[in-house]
């Protein structure tokens, strides 16, 4: 409908004039005027001050608006002031960090060109930056902090469940902790791969020098600390009793801690949409010449299909959260049956996001392991196109399964078979992806490095999680297992056993690329072994606990289940110790005793390994031309993956090994085709 | 971008630096195109949440409180806001068409007018919220209506911000491109980017206007 203006005919400006500063092209505008002292410049300090001021301003405005409402005077709870306070705080935070400077500058008609970010040192990680690599590291640290916080809350849950009768927490505090743990984990997990690895690696893997919209990328990260603080602050406001699912009408009746849930999840939703949006646009438009869709790394495919889910499903969650906020503030009745609304409306809106969310979590895990498998099997991915078709199939079908979460809560019984069918159908493309992994492993001479161990752990855990999921998609089985620890064990197997194992494997694999330093392999192996053993020791018995009738989110249970619960709790503490090993390894290898990595330590053909570690500003000295698939291991006739030949680096050998010159390697290249 | 190199044979020569600028420009234009369509996709799912809510609550009619007879927002104000927005979008579309024919001033006048009409539409919608004869929680219909308007207004304000930056930029650079075809004709990278952004905005503005028409049907015709 609109007119394509990109090829308008007009007066040609000579090429010589098309450089910045030449008569035909405009020089970048510079901001002039009074310069603030560095202390008050964009940064964490100013962001903190602005966040507090924004909160106070929003809170005051909310009181001004709503303090006279009968609802407020009767209950003493002014949800409007809390929600506006949080929103004001978030706006103050992003303004303080420097996000709003450019949009305001742009309103005057001025334009800043993107300059390479040349600031070095640790301070750049605490600033608003347009360098996708810095944003990737910021995300990585942020997600680890999220994960550790939510993990400590999980240990608190298991502490309470040590005994069915003696209590550490009351029932109210217990449900607050459960809700906080679940919400923080789910919010974090959504971005755990796309945030750190997507932002850092996608431009490198597609031969681009940056992301398509670097400012949106930076904003998507800087919203996450705001969401983290807001969600944690819920504990000071009495928490929220609904768990991460926020079911109405309990969510409307809950105290002010629920406001924190609404705003934190809403802020995170915006962050998720922006992150996914940027990834899709970048992959479609910034691929290097020669990087056809068939040559696109499977990791990029996985992140892109995930991003589509993020961009399309999350707005529905945002809409639902907005309606919840409206119900709690201006007294609309979206979710109140007696006033023309319906509590089931929330369940539909929430799960329309919530079930694609499950695949937002699963697909990046598969993407990571499928990216690593050929490297450590030294053979191409088995049936790569089938894996990609599986990813596209999973992401498409995931929009048609959400009603299975309503099997036991009032869905029209005639609709159950339909959604049982769609849910069971989705196991087919998921199975495709799993079988592609198995096919790649078939008859391979596996290098059992730490990342590869996590890949193997992923497949074992996901198999159990996936199969137990098929049970839950079946209406009769779901009717008995619904709301029990069986469901809890199932999704922990898919999310923690699947996604997080892949995430840890990815960290061991790509941290040398991101930091130029290598993780301690011995500690890494202990990290994997303890994590794998204690993860299974924690969650496998929970299937039995659930089948024996213990419900989720309840702080007391039948005495006959104490032995199993104690076993699980002790295993959970040991699992915490296993994760502590990772933190120790990270701090030791990256900060205390850093060991420089060799170039391309895994002998990968991936484009991201064809530049230095860590990559320079701009990633590549020039845009590469991609010549072949990155997975042609063992094919003696394969072209090198690209035409890049960085100084001091050997050419990419035709057989797939990128042999460093004069450098020791951690493992010898194994180019023999084994199948 | 990927069709720029034939990579079936031996390694081609590296891309020269000035060709990299061309690649960057085509990537920027493609990003604007893809981004605007993706934005429309994301907004469609947000609007779909409200459309779903409308039909879901309407079909349930809990306690007979979907839409009591006496609850009607002002038809005059609602229709005016929708028509003004639609007019603004069509006017801008026409202005862009004129720009493509080299009539830069026509586009500037159309864009500034479309900006003003957009602000007027926002004002009318906000004003309408203050003149309702029902409370937000008095029925399902009332909730959907009171909930939807601020969302539409917010997205509309975002679009108007976008248009304002385009107009401001075109005014600031008009002297530099004078004699070279101005915005509609200059073949500089920035002019090409600005035109691509204009094209993307055009799509989005028309989209918002059509959404306004669709929800006008829901609220005033189907109700």
mmCIF file of C-alpha atoms in Angstrom, chain A residues 92-451:
data_model
loop_
_atom_site.group_PDB
_atom_site.id
_atom_site.type_symbol
_atom_site.label_atom_id
_atom_site.label_comp_id
_atom_site.label_asym_id
_atom_site.label_seq_id
_atom_site.Cartn_x
_atom_site.Cartn_y
_atom_site.Cartn_z
ATOM 1 C CA UNK A 92 14.213 7.527 35.775
ATOM 2 C CA UNK A 93 16.578 4.555 35.630
ATOM 3 C CA UNK A 94 16.764 4.399 31.839
ATOM 4 C CA UNK A 95 16.940 8.201 31.599
ATOM 5 C CA UNK A 96 19.788 8.262 34.085
ATOM 6 C CA UNK A 97 21.760 5.618 32.251
ATOM 7 C CA UNK A 98 21.494 7.718 29.093
ATOM 8 C CA UNK A 99 18.845 5.961 27.017
ATOM 9 C CA UNK A 100 16.633 8.997 26.488
ATOM 10 C CA UNK A 101 19.360 11.402 25.371
ATOM 11 C CA UNK A 102 19.342 10.266 21.750
ATOM 12 C CA UNK A 103 15.546 10.205 21.219
ATOM 13 C CA UNK A 104 15.279 13.732 22.631
ATOM 14 C CA UNK A 105 18.233 14.895 20.537
ATOM 15 C CA UNK A 106 16.574 13.405 17.465
ATOM 16 C CA UNK A 107 13.444 15.493 17.986
ATOM 17 C CA UNK A 108 15.452 18.568 17.061
ATOM 18 C CA UNK A 109 16.190 17.062 13.665
ATOM 19 C CA UNK A 110 19.814 16.281 14.456
ATOM 20 C CA UNK A 111 21.374 12.925 13.778
ATOM 21 C CA UNK A 112 24.361 11.244 15.342
ATOM 22 C CA UNK A 113 26.222 8.683 13.319
ATOM 23 C CA UNK A 114 27.121 5.479 15.066
ATOM 24 C CA UNK A 115 30.745 5.725 16.066
ATOM 25 C CA UNK A 116 32.767 2.640 17.022
ATOM 26 C CA UNK A 117 32.822 2.188 20.757
ATOM 27 C CA UNK A 118 36.454 2.484 21.638
ATOM 28 C CA UNK A 119 36.183 2.789 25.399
ATOM 29 C CA UNK A 120 38.178 -0.012 26.978
ATOM 30 C CA UNK A 121 38.364 -1.266 30.540
ATOM 31 C CA UNK A 122 35.858 -2.548 33.011
ATOM 32 C CA UNK A 123 33.920 0.721 33.276
ATOM 33 C CA UNK A 124 32.259 0.179 29.881
ATOM 34 C CA UNK A 125 30.320 -2.736 31.340
ATOM 35 C CA UNK A 126 28.540 -0.331 33.688
ATOM 36 C CA UNK A 127 27.487 2.086 30.983
ATOM 37 C CA UNK A 128 24.959 2.441 28.207
ATOM 38 C CA UNK A 129 26.862 1.229 25.202
ATOM 39 C CA UNK A 130 26.169 0.483 21.555
ATOM 40 C CA UNK A 131 28.731 -2.323 21.311
ATOM 41 C CA UNK A 132 26.859 -5.609 21.008
ATOM 42 C CA UNK A 133 29.727 -7.476 22.648
ATOM 43 C CA UNK A 134 29.593 -5.327 25.757
ATOM 44 C CA UNK A 135 25.813 -5.698 25.886
ATOM 45 C CA UNK A 136 26.240 -9.466 25.571
ATOM 46 C CA UNK A 137 28.589 -9.564 28.556
ATOM 47 C CA UNK A 138 26.306 -7.244 30.528
ATOM 48 C CA UNK A 139 23.444 -9.625 29.828
ATOM 49 C CA UNK A 140 25.527 -12.621 30.823
ATOM 50 C CA UNK A 141 26.474 -11.163 34.208
ATOM 51 C CA UNK A 142 22.929 -9.922 34.727
ATOM 52 C CA UNK A 143 21.414 -13.318 33.959
ATOM 53 C CA UNK A 144 23.864 -15.098 36.273
ATOM 54 C CA UNK A 145 22.936 -12.699 39.100
ATOM 55 C CA UNK A 146 19.239 -13.349 38.408
ATOM 56 C CA UNK A 147 19.869 -17.081 38.382
ATOM 57 C CA UNK A 148 21.841 -17.116 41.622
ATOM 58 C CA UNK A 149 19.248 -14.991 43.407
ATOM 59 C CA UNK A 150 16.393 -17.190 42.273
ATOM 60 C CA UNK A 151 18.489 -20.263 43.086
ATOM 61 C CA UNK A 152 18.943 -19.090 46.681
ATOM 62 C CA UNK A 153 15.175 -18.681 46.903
ATOM 63 C CA UNK A 154 14.817 -22.282 45.673
ATOM 64 C CA UNK A 155 17.078 -23.434 48.491
ATOM 65 C CA UNK A 156 14.842 -21.553 50.918
ATOM 66 C CA UNK A 157 11.873 -23.482 49.522
ATOM 67 C CA UNK A 158 13.679 -26.791 49.974
ATOM 68 C CA UNK A 159 14.702 -25.793 53.514
ATOM 69 C CA UNK A 160 11.058 -25.317 54.439
ATOM 70 C CA UNK A 161 10.150 -28.695 52.915
ATOM 71 C CA UNK A 162 12.680 -30.572 55.046
ATOM 72 C CA UNK A 163 9.930 -31.239 57.530
ATOM 73 C CA UNK A 164 6.177 -31.566 57.112
ATOM 74 C CA UNK A 165 5.474 -30.258 60.587
ATOM 75 C CA UNK A 166 8.346 -28.039 61.778
ATOM 76 C CA UNK A 167 8.386 -24.795 59.867
ATOM 77 C CA UNK A 168 11.023 -22.238 59.042
ATOM 78 C CA UNK A 169 8.555 -19.938 57.312
ATOM 79 C CA UNK A 170 4.838 -19.395 57.689
ATOM 80 C CA UNK A 171 2.534 -20.343 54.813
ATOM 81 C CA UNK A 172 2.346 -16.736 53.627
ATOM 82 C CA UNK A 173 6.110 -16.220 53.496
ATOM 83 C CA UNK A 174 6.552 -19.628 51.880
ATOM 84 C CA UNK A 175 4.249 -18.794 48.982
ATOM 85 C CA UNK A 176 5.962 -15.413 48.610
ATOM 86 C CA UNK A 177 9.302 -17.177 48.225
ATOM 87 C CA UNK A 178 7.874 -19.718 45.788
ATOM 88 C CA UNK A 179 6.325 -16.939 43.695
ATOM 89 C CA UNK A 180 9.470 -14.862 43.744
ATOM 90 C CA UNK A 181 11.613 -17.856 42.750
ATOM 91 C CA UNK A 182 9.325 -18.898 39.915
ATOM 92 C CA UNK A 183 8.792 -15.440 38.482
ATOM 93 C CA UNK A 184 12.447 -14.492 38.626
ATOM 94 C CA UNK A 185 13.518 -17.751 37.008
ATOM 95 C CA UNK A 186 10.939 -17.544 34.235
ATOM 96 C CA UNK A 187 11.697 -13.886 33.530
ATOM 97 C CA UNK A 188 15.393 -14.629 33.464
ATOM 98 C CA UNK A 189 15.210 -17.827 31.462
ATOM 99 C CA UNK A 190 13.398 -16.037 28.649
ATOM 100 C CA UNK A 191 16.486 -13.963 27.987
ATOM 101 C CA UNK A 192 19.159 -16.319 29.243
ATOM 102 C CA UNK A 193 20.345 -17.338 25.793
ATOM 103 C CA UNK A 194 19.029 -14.627 23.492
ATOM 104 C CA UNK A 195 20.388 -11.936 25.831
ATOM 105 C CA UNK A 196 24.013 -12.961 26.337
ATOM 106 C CA UNK A 197 24.694 -15.305 23.438
ATOM 107 C CA UNK A 198 22.224 -13.833 20.964
ATOM 108 C CA UNK A 199 23.524 -10.312 21.340
ATOM 109 C CA UNK A 200 27.172 -11.290 21.503
ATOM 110 C CA UNK A 201 27.363 -14.066 18.948
ATOM 111 C CA UNK A 202 24.733 -13.448 16.281
ATOM 112 C CA UNK A 203 26.566 -10.530 14.610
ATOM 113 C CA UNK A 204 29.804 -12.528 14.741
ATOM 114 C CA UNK A 205 28.157 -15.627 13.313
ATOM 115 C CA UNK A 206 26.551 -13.762 10.427
ATOM 116 C CA UNK A 207 29.612 -11.666 9.594
ATOM 117 C CA UNK A 208 28.118 -8.361 10.725
ATOM 118 C CA UNK A 209 29.863 -5.552 12.503
ATOM 119 C CA UNK A 210 26.976 -4.672 14.796
ATOM 120 C CA UNK A 211 23.302 -5.268 15.539
ATOM 121 C CA UNK A 212 20.657 -3.582 13.413
ATOM 122 C CA UNK A 213 19.369 -1.357 16.224
ATOM 123 C CA UNK A 214 22.124 -1.012 18.842
ATOM 124 C CA UNK A 215 20.215 1.489 20.951
ATOM 125 C CA UNK A 216 17.248 -0.835 21.290
ATOM 126 C CA UNK A 217 19.667 -3.620 22.136
ATOM 127 C CA UNK A 218 21.187 -1.568 24.958
ATOM 128 C CA UNK A 219 17.737 -0.558 26.197
ATOM 129 C CA UNK A 220 16.613 -4.193 26.240
ATOM 130 C CA UNK A 221 19.434 -4.950 28.656
ATOM 131 C CA UNK A 222 19.091 -1.892 30.880
ATOM 132 C CA UNK A 223 15.430 -2.684 31.502
ATOM 133 C CA UNK A 224 16.398 -6.007 33.099
ATOM 134 C CA UNK A 225 18.098 -4.557 36.225
ATOM 135 C CA UNK A 226 15.015 -2.408 36.758
ATOM 136 C CA UNK A 227 12.769 -5.487 36.521
ATOM 137 C CA UNK A 228 15.060 -7.375 38.914
ATOM 138 C CA UNK A 229 14.971 -4.672 41.602
ATOM 139 C CA UNK A 230 11.230 -4.151 41.264
ATOM 140 C CA UNK A 231 10.529 -7.874 41.552
ATOM 141 C CA UNK A 232 12.780 -8.228 44.596
ATOM 142 C CA UNK A 233 11.141 -5.201 46.212
ATOM 143 C CA UNK A 234 7.914 -7.175 46.209
ATOM 144 C CA UNK A 235 9.191 -9.000 49.304
ATOM 145 C CA UNK A 236 9.140 -5.712 51.220
ATOM 146 C CA UNK A 237 5.552 -5.146 50.177
ATOM 147 C CA UNK A 238 4.278 -8.523 51.331
ATOM 148 C CA UNK A 239 5.082 -10.505 48.188
ATOM 149 C CA UNK A 240 2.469 -11.958 45.884
ATOM 150 C CA UNK A 241 0.473 -15.109 46.590
ATOM 151 C CA UNK A 242 -0.157 -16.228 43.020
ATOM 152 C CA UNK A 243 3.126 -17.802 41.994
ATOM 153 C CA UNK A 244 4.552 -16.868 38.619
ATOM 154 C CA UNK A 245 1.256 -17.502 36.837
ATOM 155 C CA UNK A 246 -0.503 -14.562 38.512
ATOM 156 C CA UNK A 247 -3.973 -16.115 38.322
ATOM 157 C CA UNK A 248 -6.994 -13.874 38.717
ATOM 158 C CA UNK A 249 -8.945 -13.233 40.862
ATOM 159 C CA UNK A 250 -6.338 -13.830 43.558
ATOM 160 C CA UNK A 251 -4.063 -11.387 41.746
ATOM 161 C CA UNK A 252 -6.702 -8.662 42.008
ATOM 162 C CA UNK A 253 -7.271 -9.272 45.694
ATOM 163 C CA UNK A 254 -3.564 -9.520 46.579
ATOM 164 C CA UNK A 255 -1.675 -6.754 48.368
ATOM 165 C CA UNK A 256 0.819 -4.282 47.006
ATOM 166 C CA UNK A 257 3.479 -6.915 46.349
ATOM 167 C CA UNK A 258 1.354 -7.929 43.363
ATOM 168 C CA UNK A 259 1.983 -4.498 41.861
ATOM 169 C CA UNK A 260 5.679 -5.305 41.810
ATOM 170 C CA UNK A 261 4.918 -8.539 39.933
ATOM 171 C CA UNK A 262 2.817 -6.669 37.362
ATOM 172 C CA UNK A 263 5.352 -3.934 36.687
ATOM 173 C CA UNK A 264 8.454 -6.168 36.811
ATOM 174 C CA UNK A 265 6.955 -8.693 34.408
ATOM 175 C CA UNK A 266 5.696 -5.855 32.182
ATOM 176 C CA UNK A 267 9.119 -4.198 32.065
ATOM 177 C CA UNK A 268 10.722 -7.542 31.313
ATOM 178 C CA UNK A 269 8.130 -8.139 28.579
ATOM 179 C CA UNK A 270 9.200 -4.930 26.851
ATOM 180 C CA UNK A 271 12.826 -5.996 27.178
ATOM 181 C CA UNK A 272 12.041 -9.398 25.682
ATOM 182 C CA UNK A 273 10.174 -7.887 22.725
ATOM 183 C CA UNK A 274 13.000 -5.460 21.978
ATOM 184 C CA UNK A 275 15.649 -8.175 22.197
ATOM 185 C CA UNK A 276 13.766 -10.505 19.853
ATOM 186 C CA UNK A 277 12.921 -7.696 17.449
ATOM 187 C CA UNK A 278 16.560 -6.729 17.123
ATOM 188 C CA UNK A 279 17.753 -10.279 16.544
ATOM 189 C CA UNK A 280 15.247 -10.908 13.741
ATOM 190 C CA UNK A 281 16.013 -7.672 11.917
ATOM 191 C CA UNK A 282 19.749 -8.261 12.284
ATOM 192 C CA UNK A 283 19.682 -11.799 10.937
ATOM 193 C CA UNK A 284 17.476 -10.917 7.974
ATOM 194 C CA UNK A 285 19.390 -7.818 6.902
ATOM 195 C CA UNK A 286 22.952 -7.886 8.146
ATOM 196 C CA UNK A 287 24.145 -11.265 6.914
ATOM 197 C CA UNK A 288 27.483 -11.192 5.142
ATOM 198 C CA UNK A 289 27.559 -11.839 1.393
ATOM 199 C CA UNK A 290 27.424 -15.552 0.723
ATOM 200 C CA UNK A 291 25.670 -16.391 3.972
ATOM 201 C CA UNK A 292 22.578 -17.960 2.451
ATOM 202 C CA UNK A 293 19.792 -19.323 4.621
ATOM 203 C CA UNK A 294 21.145 -22.814 4.047
ATOM 204 C CA UNK A 295 24.542 -21.817 5.419
ATOM 205 C CA UNK A 296 23.155 -19.956 8.402
ATOM 206 C CA UNK A 297 24.439 -21.558 11.623
ATOM 207 C CA UNK A 298 21.835 -23.637 13.407
ATOM 208 C CA UNK A 299 22.363 -21.547 16.534
ATOM 209 C CA UNK A 300 21.251 -18.462 14.621
ATOM 210 C CA UNK A 301 18.223 -20.351 13.308
ATOM 211 C CA UNK A 302 17.318 -21.357 16.839
ATOM 212 C CA UNK A 303 17.713 -17.862 18.223
ATOM 213 C CA UNK A 304 15.727 -16.397 15.351
ATOM 214 C CA UNK A 305 12.768 -18.765 15.697
ATOM 215 C CA UNK A 306 12.825 -18.049 19.430
ATOM 216 C CA UNK A 307 12.863 -14.340 18.677
ATOM 217 C CA UNK A 308 9.728 -14.645 16.562
ATOM 218 C CA UNK A 309 7.984 -16.225 19.541
ATOM 219 C CA UNK A 310 9.266 -13.451 21.777
ATOM 220 C CA UNK A 311 8.074 -10.688 19.472
ATOM 221 C CA UNK A 312 4.652 -12.162 18.753
ATOM 222 C CA UNK A 313 3.649 -13.907 21.985
ATOM 223 C CA UNK A 314 4.951 -11.433 24.544
ATOM 224 C CA UNK A 315 2.668 -8.531 23.492
ATOM 225 C CA UNK A 316 -0.284 -10.679 24.562
ATOM 226 C CA UNK A 317 1.263 -11.139 28.005
ATOM 227 C CA UNK A 318 1.915 -7.404 28.103
ATOM 228 C CA UNK A 319 -1.746 -6.789 27.260
ATOM 229 C CA UNK A 320 -2.845 -9.147 30.033
ATOM 230 C CA UNK A 321 -0.548 -7.499 32.574
ATOM 231 C CA UNK A 322 -1.837 -4.100 31.519
ATOM 232 C CA UNK A 323 -5.416 -5.273 32.068
ATOM 233 C CA UNK A 324 -4.425 -6.620 35.486
ATOM 234 C CA UNK A 325 -2.855 -3.276 36.344
ATOM 235 C CA UNK A 326 -6.037 -1.530 35.190
ATOM 236 C CA UNK A 327 -8.165 -3.826 37.352
ATOM 237 C CA UNK A 328 -5.966 -3.029 40.336
ATOM 238 C CA UNK A 329 -5.822 0.725 39.770
ATOM 239 C CA UNK A 330 -8.692 2.276 37.830
ATOM 240 C CA UNK A 331 -11.054 -0.532 38.877
ATOM 241 C CA UNK A 332 -11.910 -1.982 35.509
ATOM 242 C CA UNK A 333 -13.409 -5.471 35.699
ATOM 243 C CA UNK A 334 -11.581 -7.519 33.088
ATOM 244 C CA UNK A 335 -11.110 -10.437 35.466
ATOM 245 C CA UNK A 336 -14.067 -10.032 37.829
ATOM 246 C CA UNK A 337 -16.957 -12.331 36.929
ATOM 247 C CA UNK A 338 -19.568 -10.463 38.940
ATOM 248 C CA UNK A 339 -18.910 -7.261 37.012
ATOM 249 C CA UNK A 340 -19.001 -8.642 33.481
ATOM 250 C CA UNK A 341 -15.405 -9.886 33.333
ATOM 251 C CA UNK A 342 -13.938 -13.369 33.658
ATOM 252 C CA UNK A 343 -11.050 -14.841 35.588
ATOM 253 C CA UNK A 344 -10.595 -17.346 32.730
ATOM 254 C CA UNK A 345 -9.733 -14.431 30.496
ATOM 255 C CA UNK A 346 -6.450 -14.060 32.387
ATOM 256 C CA UNK A 347 -5.708 -17.761 32.005
ATOM 257 C CA UNK A 348 -6.175 -17.500 28.254
ATOM 258 C CA UNK A 349 -4.094 -14.367 27.836
ATOM 259 C CA UNK A 350 -1.370 -15.574 30.170
ATOM 260 C CA UNK A 351 -1.008 -19.010 28.626
ATOM 261 C CA UNK A 352 -1.178 -17.686 25.101
ATOM 262 C CA UNK A 353 2.218 -16.267 26.049
ATOM 263 C CA UNK A 354 3.037 -18.896 28.644
ATOM 264 C CA UNK A 355 3.138 -21.878 26.395
ATOM 265 C CA UNK A 356 5.191 -20.360 23.585
ATOM 266 C CA UNK A 357 7.348 -19.281 26.532
ATOM 267 C CA UNK A 358 8.108 -22.954 27.150
ATOM 268 C CA UNK A 359 9.534 -23.159 23.643
ATOM 269 C CA UNK A 360 11.238 -19.794 24.044
ATOM 270 C CA UNK A 361 13.118 -21.705 26.730
ATOM 271 C CA UNK A 362 13.584 -24.992 24.907
ATOM 272 C CA UNK A 363 14.625 -23.853 21.420
ATOM 273 C CA UNK A 364 17.745 -21.881 22.423
ATOM 274 C CA UNK A 365 18.929 -24.894 24.411
ATOM 275 C CA UNK A 366 18.651 -27.073 21.322
ATOM 276 C CA UNK A 367 20.296 -24.340 19.271
ATOM 277 C CA UNK A 368 23.340 -24.289 21.543
ATOM 278 C CA UNK A 369 23.831 -28.042 21.682
ATOM 279 C CA UNK A 370 23.308 -28.501 17.945
ATOM 280 C CA UNK A 371 25.892 -25.780 17.329
ATOM 281 C CA UNK A 372 28.420 -27.523 19.551
ATOM 282 C CA UNK A 373 27.760 -31.146 18.594
ATOM 283 C CA UNK A 374 29.423 -31.123 15.141
ATOM 284 C CA UNK A 375 32.472 -29.399 16.608
ATOM 285 C CA UNK A 376 32.999 -32.145 19.151
ATOM 286 C CA UNK A 377 31.843 -34.989 16.899
ATOM 287 C CA UNK A 378 33.959 -33.733 13.970
ATOM 288 C CA UNK A 379 31.196 -34.450 11.486
ATOM 289 C CA UNK A 380 28.424 -32.357 9.946
ATOM 290 C CA UNK A 381 25.066 -31.983 11.626
ATOM 291 C CA UNK A 382 22.916 -34.930 10.663
ATOM 292 C CA UNK A 383 19.958 -33.675 8.590
ATOM 293 C CA UNK A 384 20.416 -30.019 9.424
ATOM 294 C CA UNK A 385 17.386 -28.972 7.384
ATOM 295 C CA UNK A 386 15.208 -31.307 9.416
ATOM 296 C CA UNK A 387 16.416 -29.631 12.607
ATOM 297 C CA UNK A 388 15.570 -26.223 11.173
ATOM 298 C CA UNK A 389 12.170 -27.468 10.019
ATOM 299 C CA UNK A 390 11.663 -28.804 13.530
ATOM 300 C CA UNK A 391 12.458 -25.416 15.040
ATOM 301 C CA UNK A 392 10.081 -23.645 12.687
ATOM 302 C CA UNK A 393 7.440 -26.326 13.342
ATOM 303 C CA UNK A 394 7.768 -26.044 17.118
ATOM 304 C CA UNK A 395 7.560 -22.267 17.075
ATOM 305 C CA UNK A 396 4.507 -22.287 14.782
ATOM 306 C CA UNK A 397 2.611 -25.011 16.638
ATOM 307 C CA UNK A 398 3.354 -23.447 20.010
ATOM 308 C CA UNK A 399 0.685 -20.817 19.341
ATOM 309 C CA UNK A 400 -2.000 -23.510 19.199
ATOM 310 C CA UNK A 401 -1.532 -25.435 22.425
ATOM 311 C CA UNK A 402 -2.117 -22.955 25.248
ATOM 312 C CA UNK A 403 -5.522 -24.317 26.257
ATOM 313 C CA UNK A 404 -3.992 -27.511 27.645
ATOM 314 C CA UNK A 405 -3.138 -25.447 30.728
ATOM 315 C CA UNK A 406 -6.882 -25.063 31.226
ATOM 316 C CA UNK A 407 -7.762 -28.774 31.012
ATOM 317 C CA UNK A 408 -8.644 -28.797 34.699
ATOM 318 C CA UNK A 409 -9.962 -25.291 35.118
ATOM 319 C CA UNK A 410 -13.217 -24.914 33.312
ATOM 320 C CA UNK A 411 -12.441 -25.410 29.630
ATOM 321 C CA UNK A 412 -15.353 -26.639 27.532
ATOM 322 C CA UNK A 413 -14.861 -30.453 27.620
ATOM 323 C CA UNK A 414 -15.447 -30.641 23.869
ATOM 324 C CA UNK A 415 -12.333 -28.563 23.310
ATOM 325 C CA UNK A 416 -10.043 -30.859 25.271
ATOM 326 C CA UNK A 417 -9.386 -33.423 22.516
ATOM 327 C CA UNK A 418 -8.452 -30.673 20.075
ATOM 328 C CA UNK A 419 -5.834 -29.179 22.360
ATOM 329 C CA UNK A 420 -4.663 -32.609 23.453
ATOM 330 C CA UNK A 421 -4.029 -33.335 19.789
ATOM 331 C CA UNK A 422 -2.172 -30.085 19.074
ATOM 332 C CA UNK A 423 -0.060 -30.549 22.195
ATOM 333 C CA UNK A 424 0.859 -34.077 21.251
ATOM 334 C CA UNK A 425 1.548 -32.959 17.682
ATOM 335 C CA UNK A 426 4.204 -30.557 18.889
ATOM 336 C CA UNK A 427 6.227 -33.464 20.215
ATOM 337 C CA UNK A 428 6.825 -34.467 16.571
ATOM 338 C CA UNK A 429 8.961 -31.473 15.504
ATOM 339 C CA UNK A 430 10.566 -31.539 18.951
ATOM 340 C CA UNK A 431 11.411 -35.159 18.266
ATOM 341 C CA UNK A 432 12.912 -34.133 14.911
ATOM 342 C CA UNK A 433 15.367 -31.861 16.655
ATOM 343 C CA UNK A 434 16.202 -34.478 19.266
ATOM 344 C CA UNK A 435 16.790 -37.138 16.619
ATOM 345 C CA UNK A 436 19.028 -34.787 14.644
ATOM 346 C CA UNK A 437 21.170 -34.572 17.774
ATOM 347 C CA UNK A 438 21.219 -38.343 18.115
ATOM 348 C CA UNK A 439 22.028 -38.746 14.415
ATOM 349 C CA UNK A 440 24.972 -36.397 14.788
ATOM 350 C CA UNK A 441 26.258 -38.408 17.728
ATOM 351 C CA UNK A 442 25.839 -41.690 15.847
ATOM 352 C CA UNK A 443 29.230 -43.356 15.268
ATOM 353 C CA UNK A 444 31.040 -40.124 16.034
ATOM 354 C CA UNK A 445 34.425 -40.032 17.691
ATOM 355 C CA UNK A 446 33.336 -37.751 20.443
ATOM 356 C CA UNK A 447 35.712 -35.349 22.162
ATOM 357 C CA UNK A 448 34.463 -35.364 25.710
ATOM 358 C CA UNK A 449 35.275 -31.771 26.597
ATOM 359 C CA UNK A 450 33.354 -29.859 29.258
ATOM 360 C CA UNK A 451 30.935 -28.221 26.768
#
